[in-house]
Tab-separated table of C-alpha atoms in Angstrom:
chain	number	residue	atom	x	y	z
A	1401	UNK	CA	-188.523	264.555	129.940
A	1402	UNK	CA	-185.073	262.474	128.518
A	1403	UNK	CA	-182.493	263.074	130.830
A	1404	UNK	CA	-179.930	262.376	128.103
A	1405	UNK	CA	-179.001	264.816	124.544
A	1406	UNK	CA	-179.670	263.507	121.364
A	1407	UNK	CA	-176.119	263.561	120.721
A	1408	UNK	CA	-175.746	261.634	123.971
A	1409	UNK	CA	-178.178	258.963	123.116
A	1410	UNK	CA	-176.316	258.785	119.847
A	1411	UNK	CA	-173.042	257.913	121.398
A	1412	UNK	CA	-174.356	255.585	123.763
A	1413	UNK	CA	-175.810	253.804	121.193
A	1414	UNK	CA	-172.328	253.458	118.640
A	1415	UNK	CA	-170.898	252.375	121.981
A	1416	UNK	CA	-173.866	249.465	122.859
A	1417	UNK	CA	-173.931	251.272	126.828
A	1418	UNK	CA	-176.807	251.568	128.351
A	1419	UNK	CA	-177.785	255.269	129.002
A	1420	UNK	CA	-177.034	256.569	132.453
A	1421	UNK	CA	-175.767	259.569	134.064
A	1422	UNK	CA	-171.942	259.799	133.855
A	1423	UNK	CA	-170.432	261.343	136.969
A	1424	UNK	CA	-167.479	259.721	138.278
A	1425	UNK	CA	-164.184	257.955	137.304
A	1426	UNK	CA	-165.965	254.759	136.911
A	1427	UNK	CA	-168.421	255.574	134.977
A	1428	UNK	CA	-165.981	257.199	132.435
A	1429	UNK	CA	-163.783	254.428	133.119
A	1430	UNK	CA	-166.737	252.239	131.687
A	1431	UNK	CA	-167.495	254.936	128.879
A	1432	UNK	CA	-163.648	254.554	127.719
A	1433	UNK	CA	-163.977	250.602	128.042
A	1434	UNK	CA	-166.520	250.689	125.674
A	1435	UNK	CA	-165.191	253.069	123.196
A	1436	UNK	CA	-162.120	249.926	123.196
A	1437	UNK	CA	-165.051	247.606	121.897
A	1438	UNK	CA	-166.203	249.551	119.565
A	1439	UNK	CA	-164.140	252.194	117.929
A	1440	UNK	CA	-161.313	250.903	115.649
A	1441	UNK	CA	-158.072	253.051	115.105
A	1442	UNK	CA	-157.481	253.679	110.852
A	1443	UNK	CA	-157.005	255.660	108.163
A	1444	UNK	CA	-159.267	254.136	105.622
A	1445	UNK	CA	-160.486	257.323	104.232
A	1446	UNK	CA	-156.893	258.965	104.244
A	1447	UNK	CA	-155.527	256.240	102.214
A	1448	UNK	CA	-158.428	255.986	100.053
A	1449	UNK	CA	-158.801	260.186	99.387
A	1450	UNK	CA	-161.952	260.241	100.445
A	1451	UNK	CA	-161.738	262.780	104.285
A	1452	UNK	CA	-163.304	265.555	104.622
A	1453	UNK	CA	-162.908	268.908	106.391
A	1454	UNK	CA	-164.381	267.785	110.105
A	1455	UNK	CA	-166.352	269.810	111.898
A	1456	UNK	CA	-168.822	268.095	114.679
A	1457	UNK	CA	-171.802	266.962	112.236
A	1458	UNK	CA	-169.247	265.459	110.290
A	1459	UNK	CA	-167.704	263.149	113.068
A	1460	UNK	CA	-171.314	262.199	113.921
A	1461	UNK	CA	-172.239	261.385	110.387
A	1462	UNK	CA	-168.785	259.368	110.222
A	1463	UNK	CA	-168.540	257.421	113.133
A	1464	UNK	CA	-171.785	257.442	114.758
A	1465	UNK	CA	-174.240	257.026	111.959
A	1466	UNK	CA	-171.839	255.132	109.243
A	1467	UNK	CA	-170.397	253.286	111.783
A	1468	UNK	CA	-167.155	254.097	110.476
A	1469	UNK	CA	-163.410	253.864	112.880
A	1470	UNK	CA	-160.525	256.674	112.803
A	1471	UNK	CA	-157.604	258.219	113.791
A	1472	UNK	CA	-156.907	260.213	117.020
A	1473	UNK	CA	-158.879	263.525	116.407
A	1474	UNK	CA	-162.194	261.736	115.591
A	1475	UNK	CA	-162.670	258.989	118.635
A	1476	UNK	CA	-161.157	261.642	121.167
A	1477	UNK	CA	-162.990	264.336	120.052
A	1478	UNK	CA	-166.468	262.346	119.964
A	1479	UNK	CA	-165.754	261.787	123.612
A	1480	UNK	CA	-164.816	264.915	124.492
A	1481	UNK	CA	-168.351	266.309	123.211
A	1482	UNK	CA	-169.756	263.395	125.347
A	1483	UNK	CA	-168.805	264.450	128.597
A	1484	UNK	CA	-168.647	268.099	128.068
A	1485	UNK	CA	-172.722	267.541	127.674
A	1486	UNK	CA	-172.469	265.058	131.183
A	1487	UNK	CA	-171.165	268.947	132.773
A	1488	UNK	CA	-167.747	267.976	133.303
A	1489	UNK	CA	-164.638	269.915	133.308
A	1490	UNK	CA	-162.826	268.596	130.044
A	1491	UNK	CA	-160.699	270.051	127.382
A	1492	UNK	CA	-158.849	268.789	124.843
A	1493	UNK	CA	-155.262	269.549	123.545
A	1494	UNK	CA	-152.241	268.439	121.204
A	1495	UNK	CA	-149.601	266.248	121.577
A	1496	UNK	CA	-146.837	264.989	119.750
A	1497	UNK	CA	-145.944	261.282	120.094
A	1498	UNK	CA	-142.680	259.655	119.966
A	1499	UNK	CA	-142.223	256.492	116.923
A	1500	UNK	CA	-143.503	254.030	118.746
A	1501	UNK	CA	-141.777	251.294	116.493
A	1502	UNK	CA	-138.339	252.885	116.983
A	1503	UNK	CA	-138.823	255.618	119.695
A	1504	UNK	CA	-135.797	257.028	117.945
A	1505	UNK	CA	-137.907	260.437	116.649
A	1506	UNK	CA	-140.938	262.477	116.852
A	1507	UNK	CA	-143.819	261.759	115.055
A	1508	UNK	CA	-146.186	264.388	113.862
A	1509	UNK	CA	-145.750	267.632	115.160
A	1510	UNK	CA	-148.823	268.888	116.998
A	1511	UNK	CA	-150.604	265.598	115.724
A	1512	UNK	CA	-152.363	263.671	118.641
A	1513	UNK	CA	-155.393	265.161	120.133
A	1514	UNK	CA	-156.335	263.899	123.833
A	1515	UNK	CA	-158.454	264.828	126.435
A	1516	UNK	CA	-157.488	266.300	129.596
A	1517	UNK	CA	-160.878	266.061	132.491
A	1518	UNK	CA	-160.658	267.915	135.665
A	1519	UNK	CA	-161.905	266.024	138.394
A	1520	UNK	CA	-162.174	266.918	141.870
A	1521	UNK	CA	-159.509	269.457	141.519
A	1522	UNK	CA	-157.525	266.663	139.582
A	1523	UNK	CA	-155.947	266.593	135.996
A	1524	UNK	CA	-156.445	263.482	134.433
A	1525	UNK	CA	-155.793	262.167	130.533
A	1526	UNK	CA	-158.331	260.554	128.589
A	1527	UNK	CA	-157.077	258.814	125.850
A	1528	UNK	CA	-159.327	256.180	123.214
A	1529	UNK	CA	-157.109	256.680	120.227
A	1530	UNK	CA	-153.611	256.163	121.099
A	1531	UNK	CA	-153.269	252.994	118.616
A	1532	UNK	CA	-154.175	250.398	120.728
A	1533	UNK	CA	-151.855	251.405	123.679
A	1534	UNK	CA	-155.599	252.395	126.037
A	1535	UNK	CA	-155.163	252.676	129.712
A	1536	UNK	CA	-158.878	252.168	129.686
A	1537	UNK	CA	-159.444	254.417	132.294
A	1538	UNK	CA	-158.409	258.142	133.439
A	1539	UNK	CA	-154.531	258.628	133.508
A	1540	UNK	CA	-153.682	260.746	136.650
A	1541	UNK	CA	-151.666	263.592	135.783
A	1542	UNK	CA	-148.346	263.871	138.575
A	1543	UNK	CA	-145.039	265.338	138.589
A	1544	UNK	CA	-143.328	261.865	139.315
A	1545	UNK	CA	-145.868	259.345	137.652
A	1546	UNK	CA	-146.237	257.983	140.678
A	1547	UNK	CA	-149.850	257.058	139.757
A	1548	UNK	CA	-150.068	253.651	137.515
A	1549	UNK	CA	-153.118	252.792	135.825
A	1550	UNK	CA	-153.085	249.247	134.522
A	1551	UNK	CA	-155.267	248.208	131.670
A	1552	UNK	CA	-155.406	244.483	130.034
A	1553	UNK	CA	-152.885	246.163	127.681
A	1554	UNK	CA	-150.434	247.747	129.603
A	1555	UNK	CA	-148.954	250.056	132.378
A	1556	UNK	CA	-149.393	254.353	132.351
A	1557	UNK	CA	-148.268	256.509	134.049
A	1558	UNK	CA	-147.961	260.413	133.447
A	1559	UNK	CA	-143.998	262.640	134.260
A	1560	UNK	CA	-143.804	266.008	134.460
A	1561	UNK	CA	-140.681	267.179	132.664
A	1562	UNK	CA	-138.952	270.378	132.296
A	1563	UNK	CA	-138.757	271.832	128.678
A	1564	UNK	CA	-139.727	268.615	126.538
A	1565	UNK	CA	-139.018	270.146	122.764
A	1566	UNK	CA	-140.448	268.040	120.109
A	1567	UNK	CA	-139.512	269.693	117.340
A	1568	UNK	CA	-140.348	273.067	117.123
A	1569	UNK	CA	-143.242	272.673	120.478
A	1570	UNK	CA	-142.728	272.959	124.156
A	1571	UNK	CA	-144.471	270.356	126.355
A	1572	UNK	CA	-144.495	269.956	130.082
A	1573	UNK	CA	-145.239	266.638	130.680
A	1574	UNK	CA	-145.188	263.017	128.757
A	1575	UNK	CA	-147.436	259.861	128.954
A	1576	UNK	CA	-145.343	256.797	129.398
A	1577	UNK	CA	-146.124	253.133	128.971
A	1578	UNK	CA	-145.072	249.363	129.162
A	1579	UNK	CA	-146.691	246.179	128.473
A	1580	UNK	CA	-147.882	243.853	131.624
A	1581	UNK	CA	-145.276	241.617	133.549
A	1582	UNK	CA	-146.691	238.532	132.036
A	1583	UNK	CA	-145.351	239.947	128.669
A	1584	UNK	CA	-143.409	237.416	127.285
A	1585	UNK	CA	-140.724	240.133	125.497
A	1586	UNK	CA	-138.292	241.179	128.644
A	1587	UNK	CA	-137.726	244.438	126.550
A	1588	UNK	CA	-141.119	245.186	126.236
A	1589	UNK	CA	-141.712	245.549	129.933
A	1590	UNK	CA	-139.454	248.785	130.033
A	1591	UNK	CA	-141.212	252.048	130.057
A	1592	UNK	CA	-141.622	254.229	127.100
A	1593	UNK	CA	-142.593	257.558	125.948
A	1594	UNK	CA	-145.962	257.479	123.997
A	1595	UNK	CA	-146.517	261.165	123.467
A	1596	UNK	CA	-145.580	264.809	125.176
A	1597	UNK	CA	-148.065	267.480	125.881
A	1598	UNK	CA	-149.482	270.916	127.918
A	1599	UNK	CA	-152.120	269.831	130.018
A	1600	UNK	CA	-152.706	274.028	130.274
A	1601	UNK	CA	-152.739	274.369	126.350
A	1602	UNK	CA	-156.720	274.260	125.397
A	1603	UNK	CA	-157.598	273.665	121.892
A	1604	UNK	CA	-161.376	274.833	121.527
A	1605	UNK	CA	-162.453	275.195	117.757
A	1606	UNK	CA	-164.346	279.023	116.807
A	1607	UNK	CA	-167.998	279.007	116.905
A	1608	UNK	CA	-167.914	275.302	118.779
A	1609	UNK	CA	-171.392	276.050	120.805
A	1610	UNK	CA	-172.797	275.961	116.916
A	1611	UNK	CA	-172.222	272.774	116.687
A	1612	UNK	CA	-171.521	273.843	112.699
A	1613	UNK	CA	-168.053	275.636	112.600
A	1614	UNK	CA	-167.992	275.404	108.669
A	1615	UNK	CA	-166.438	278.653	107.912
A	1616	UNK	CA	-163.412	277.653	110.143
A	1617	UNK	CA	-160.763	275.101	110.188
A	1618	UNK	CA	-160.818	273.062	113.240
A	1619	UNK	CA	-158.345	271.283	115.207
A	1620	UNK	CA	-159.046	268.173	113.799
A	1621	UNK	CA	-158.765	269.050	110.087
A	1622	UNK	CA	-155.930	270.642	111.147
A	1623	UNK	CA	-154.159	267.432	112.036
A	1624	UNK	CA	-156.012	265.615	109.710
A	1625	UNK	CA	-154.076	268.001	107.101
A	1626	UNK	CA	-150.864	267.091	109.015
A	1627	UNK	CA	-151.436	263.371	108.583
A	1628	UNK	CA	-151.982	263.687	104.809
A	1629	UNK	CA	-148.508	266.024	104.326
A	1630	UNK	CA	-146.207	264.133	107.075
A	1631	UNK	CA	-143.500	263.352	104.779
A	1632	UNK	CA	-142.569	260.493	106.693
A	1633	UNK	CA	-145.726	258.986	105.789
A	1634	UNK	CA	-146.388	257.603	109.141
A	1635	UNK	CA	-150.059	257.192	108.573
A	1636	UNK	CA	-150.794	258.607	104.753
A	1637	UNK	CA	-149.916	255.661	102.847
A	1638	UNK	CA	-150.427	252.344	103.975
A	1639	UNK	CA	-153.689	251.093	105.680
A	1640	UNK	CA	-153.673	250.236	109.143
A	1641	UNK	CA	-156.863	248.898	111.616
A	1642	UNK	CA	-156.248	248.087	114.983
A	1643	UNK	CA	-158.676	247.453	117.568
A	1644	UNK	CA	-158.680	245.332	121.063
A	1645	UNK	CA	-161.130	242.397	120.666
A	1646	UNK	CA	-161.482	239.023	122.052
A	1647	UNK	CA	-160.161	236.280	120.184
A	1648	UNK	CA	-161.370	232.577	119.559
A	1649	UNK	CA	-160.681	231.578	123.364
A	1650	UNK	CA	-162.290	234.853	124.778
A	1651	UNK	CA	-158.284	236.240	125.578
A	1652	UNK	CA	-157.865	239.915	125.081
A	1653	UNK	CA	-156.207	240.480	121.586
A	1654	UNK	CA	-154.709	243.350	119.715
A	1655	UNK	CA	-156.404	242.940	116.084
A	1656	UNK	CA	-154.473	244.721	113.629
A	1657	UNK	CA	-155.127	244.862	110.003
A	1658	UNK	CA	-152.488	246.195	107.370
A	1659	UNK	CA	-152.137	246.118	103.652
A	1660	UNK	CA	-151.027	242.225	103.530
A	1661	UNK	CA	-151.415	240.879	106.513
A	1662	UNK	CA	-154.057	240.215	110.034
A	1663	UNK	CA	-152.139	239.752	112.971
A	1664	UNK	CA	-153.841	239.170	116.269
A	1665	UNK	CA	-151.300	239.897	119.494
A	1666	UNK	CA	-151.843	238.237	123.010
A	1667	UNK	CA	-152.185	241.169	125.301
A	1668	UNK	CA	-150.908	239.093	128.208
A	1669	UNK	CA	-147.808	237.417	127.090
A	1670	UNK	CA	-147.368	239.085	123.568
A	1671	UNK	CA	-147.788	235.937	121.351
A	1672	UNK	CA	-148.654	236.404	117.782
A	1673	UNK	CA	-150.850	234.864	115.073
A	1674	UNK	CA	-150.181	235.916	111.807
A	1675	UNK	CA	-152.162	235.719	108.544
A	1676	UNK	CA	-150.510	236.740	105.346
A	1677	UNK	CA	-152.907	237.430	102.612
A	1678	UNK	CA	-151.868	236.295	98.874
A	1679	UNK	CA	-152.037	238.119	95.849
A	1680	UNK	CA	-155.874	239.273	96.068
A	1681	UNK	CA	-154.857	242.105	98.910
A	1682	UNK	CA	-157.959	244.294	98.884
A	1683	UNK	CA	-160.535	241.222	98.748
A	1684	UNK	CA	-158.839	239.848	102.112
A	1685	UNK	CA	-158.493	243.159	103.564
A	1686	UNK	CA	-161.968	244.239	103.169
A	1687	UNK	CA	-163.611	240.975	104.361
A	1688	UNK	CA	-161.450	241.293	107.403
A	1689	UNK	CA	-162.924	244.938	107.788
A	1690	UNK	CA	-166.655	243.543	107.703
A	1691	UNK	CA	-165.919	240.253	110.048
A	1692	UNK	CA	-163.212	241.286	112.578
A	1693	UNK	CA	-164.118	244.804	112.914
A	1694	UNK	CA	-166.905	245.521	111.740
A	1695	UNK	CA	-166.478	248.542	109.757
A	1696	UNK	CA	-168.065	249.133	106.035
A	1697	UNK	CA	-165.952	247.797	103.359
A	1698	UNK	CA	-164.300	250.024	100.772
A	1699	UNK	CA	-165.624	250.726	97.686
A	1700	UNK	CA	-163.060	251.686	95.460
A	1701	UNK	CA	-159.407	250.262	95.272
A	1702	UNK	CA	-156.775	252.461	96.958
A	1703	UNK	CA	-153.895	252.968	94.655
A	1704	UNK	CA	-151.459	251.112	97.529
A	1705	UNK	CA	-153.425	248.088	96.539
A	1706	UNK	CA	-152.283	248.786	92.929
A	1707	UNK	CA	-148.472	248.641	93.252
């Protein structure tokens, strides 16, 4: 008899692990590691109108089968379904992120969805959609963020704070980050806040063990919803891929893709190489898609490609 779900089989396979029993912080380490290789953070089908309410057989169909990327509440919650089937303690919940161009202001209300595991007694944050800021592995959750995780991209650490409002919700603790020492920008080495959240605060969809929760809105096309009416139009208008890869001399790179332009960032010291695309925009953006990230091309021009 298969150890493993079909749904578990599934993943492994969009993630290119071999199957094996998950159990420990390593092994999800490993699981989230993978997810990095894999799993590219856009909006495609926001920009282009083409989402769709999301309920569980419609992130598998999506991501898993299509092979397509996404924001937040699809890689998260495909991971989340992962290891609940493994038996472990995991839940997710919402968040609310700060600008992470001008950390001036909130971003979305209510409009990151993480993970939080239990483990031996222990609250922990798993995280495969925050951009590309990925600790890569478990975050522990303390009172004085004592607890670093390093990744190739950066420093984490987890503070609990009293009262965080971000606009109209209460949080309890926030997820900070910085990039490496080697980081060429001094500035950049300071820690910042990436996003405030409840650990306690469960978000569970109705009729979840049906695997089909069609006749209710979930979570995620809750926030999906959010995305689409943010009028600041963080993530509704313009396209945006980003994904850690290896680059030409095997170096860990940010790849990030955006309406007129492929950048690929150093994650140890920073530097940048820059491609500006010419006039044909949605030619050079969609072969990028196919041969940096793998993900299918689109089919039909997205008005932002018009203008």
């Amino acid at each position: 008899m298969d150890p493993f779900t079909e749904y578990q089989l599934q993943f492994f396979e969009r993630i290119k692990l071999k199957p094996r029993i998950i159990e420990s912080l390593d092994d999800i380490s490993d699981v989230m590691v993978a997810c990095s290789n894999v799993f590219t953070f856009e909006n495609l089908d926001i920009i282009s109108n083409t989402q769709e309410p999301l309920t569980r057989i419609v992130l598998i169909n999506q991501v898993l089968k299509n092979k397509q990327g996404g924001l937040c509440y699809k890689a998260n919650t495909l991971l989340y379904y992962f290891l609940l089937e493994f038996g472990l303690n995991v839940h997710q919940t919402r968040a609310t992120c700060e600008n992470q161009e001008s950390h001036s202001r909130w971003n979305i209300s209510h409009g990151h969805m993480i993970n939080i595991l239990n483990f031996e007694n222990k609250l922990y944050v798993m995280d495969v959609a925050f951009g590309c800021n990925l600790s890569l592995r478990p975050v522990p959750i303390t009172d004085d963020g004592n607890e670093v995780i390093e990744s190739c991209i950066g420093l984490y650490r987890i503070i609990k704070r009293d009262n965080i409002v971000a606009e109209i919700y209460h949080y309890t603790h926030i997820l900070e980050h910085r990039k490496p020492d080697t980081y060429l920008n001094e500035s950049a080495k300071n820690w910042v806040i990436g996003y405030a959240f409840d650990p306690f605060l469960i978000c569970k969809n109705e009729k979840e063990e049906e695997q089909d929760y069609r006749t209710s809105t979930t979570h995620q096309t809750q926030i999906q919803q959010l995305v689409i009416d943010d009028p600041n139009k963080d993530f509704c208008i313009k396209p945006l891929a980003t994904k850690l890869i290896k680059d030409m001399d095997n170096n860990n790179s940010i790849a990030t893709l955006t309406l007129n332009s492929f950048t690929l960032t150093n994650c140890k010291t920073g530097e940048k190489n820059k491609i500006n695309f010419d006039n044909n925009l949605f030619e050079q953006f969609n072969q990028h898609l196919i041969s940096i990230f793998n993900l299918p091309p689109l089919k039909t021009i997205p008005p932002v490609f018009l203008n």
